[in-house]
Amino acid sequence: MKKNSKVIGLLFALLLVVQAGTINAIKISPSSIKIDFQPNYEETFTFYTERAENIGVYIEGNLAEYVTVEEDNIAKEGTFVIKVKLPAEIETPGKNRVLVGLIETGKGGGTVAGIASIRTPIDIKVPYPGVYAEISFNVQDLNINETADFVIAINNLGKEDIGNAKAVIDVLDNDEKIVEKLFTQEKKIKADTKENLEALFDPSKHNAGQHKAIAHVTYADKSKDLESSFKIGALNVEIINYTKTFFKDKITKFDIEIKSGWNSKIDNIFAEVRVLNNSEEVSSFKTISVSLEKWEKRKISTFWDTQGLGEGTYDVEIILFYEGQRTKLVEKIEIIAPKKEESMLEYLTMTNLLIVAVLLLIIINIIILVKKPRKSFAKKSKK
């Protein structure tokens, strides 16, 4: 009986999985609908899905009362029609979302389970009373030889026009000092429209590196401050680290860690390395060529053979070549004695050999003593 109940339970679970897979395979289009609120707005929308039995339509959301199912032809044609009929006024400003989805129904007509992943959002954008704006400000990284427009985007979501939108932008360096002020034009922004306030920025007047821009935006009788960080790139590749210790008479990997200060890709970067002892060159070698994406950090590597060089400290000169530019670093490296490799021969002393021999004799004697009683016992049992 228990076995039968287990089999029935397993079959039921498999049935649910198969049904779920079938339901989740159903698609619905359009994937989204956007509506700008107008008093007494009215429109119908045709939805397309798969032909299927026992599938119904459900509607949910704070404005669901204004959305109805006009036609349901899912079983025959895989379509249904939705009607949106809005009132003269809606009290909830901003984006109001209604979800139109599919639901599995039982044979008797009752609903079984909603299909959460198969639904279309209808977004109804309702203007805010008076003056209301969404403002964004984002500055992109740029190179020192480029110019760019600093853009403040203003989306007027209110019912009233904005007549005097403008901004002053403070540009700050890495020490938080204001190094330049930029001024945008003044614009009128009608209700339910978007406009950009722009100011041209020339980075050639400033040092490369991290900067900040603070936009002081005024519109109607309101104001807002927005901040954005950005970098000014210079065509420079920095050497930030390198291998400093090597073993005598060994071939060792020589790593050079580099970092781009450029807001574009740099190709064909390689390094030449010179090792000097008392200003006399004792070794030199070159790395392979690599590329750096904008602001990227990575390692370039090669192998260096210290054969014939004594232990001690040496001067090292690393020169990077790229785009007709070069970066030079003069530092120190050290060659040390190789790690002592332990060998089994070191343990084969006379004392150790005698100890091993004694231990082997003891083990052999123990084995003999253990086996003897077993043989005598076997003889007695035969008698």
PDB file of C-alpha atoms in Angstrom, residues 33 42 47 101 110 117 123 167 205 216 227 234 298 308 310 315 337 342 348 372:
ATOM      1  CA  ILE A  33       2.185  49.025 -23.354  1.00  0.00           C
ATOM      2  CA  GLU A  42     -10.160  54.995 -24.461  1.00  0.00           C
ATOM      3  CA  PHE A  47      -2.968  40.394 -27.461  1.00  0.00           C
ATOM      4  CA  GLY A 101      -1.645  37.998 -17.482  1.00  0.00           C
ATOM      5  CA  GLY A 110     -12.389  27.871 -11.299  1.00  0.00           C
ATOM      6  CA  SER A 117       6.114  35.040 -15.869  1.00  0.00           C
ATOM      7  CA  ASP A 123       2.085  51.623 -17.700  1.00  0.00           C
ATOM      8  CA  ALA A 167      22.134  75.324 -14.499  1.00  0.00           C
ATOM      9  CA  LYS A 205      42.777  73.206 -19.539  1.00  0.00           C
ATOM     10  CA  HIS A 216      23.215  73.542  -9.552  1.00  0.00           C
ATOM     11  CA  GLU A 227      26.839  65.348  -8.665  1.00  0.00           C
ATOM     12  CA  ALA A 234      46.025  61.203 -20.607  1.00  0.00           C
ATOM     13  CA  ARG A 298      47.272  44.066 -16.326  1.00  0.00           C
ATOM     14  CA  GLY A 308      76.432  33.849 -14.487  1.00  0.00           C
ATOM     15  CA  GLY A 310      76.273  36.783  -8.653  1.00  0.00           C
ATOM     16  CA  ASP A 315      69.840  48.495 -10.779  1.00  0.00           C
ATOM     17  CA  ALA A 337      70.748  32.080  -3.454  1.00  0.00           C
ATOM     18  CA  GLU A 342      66.170  18.581   0.104  1.00  0.00           C
ATOM     19  CA  LEU A 348      70.978   8.054   4.264  1.00  0.00           C
ATOM     20  CA  LYS A 372      53.293 -19.310  15.715  1.00  0.00           C
TER      21      LYS A 372
END
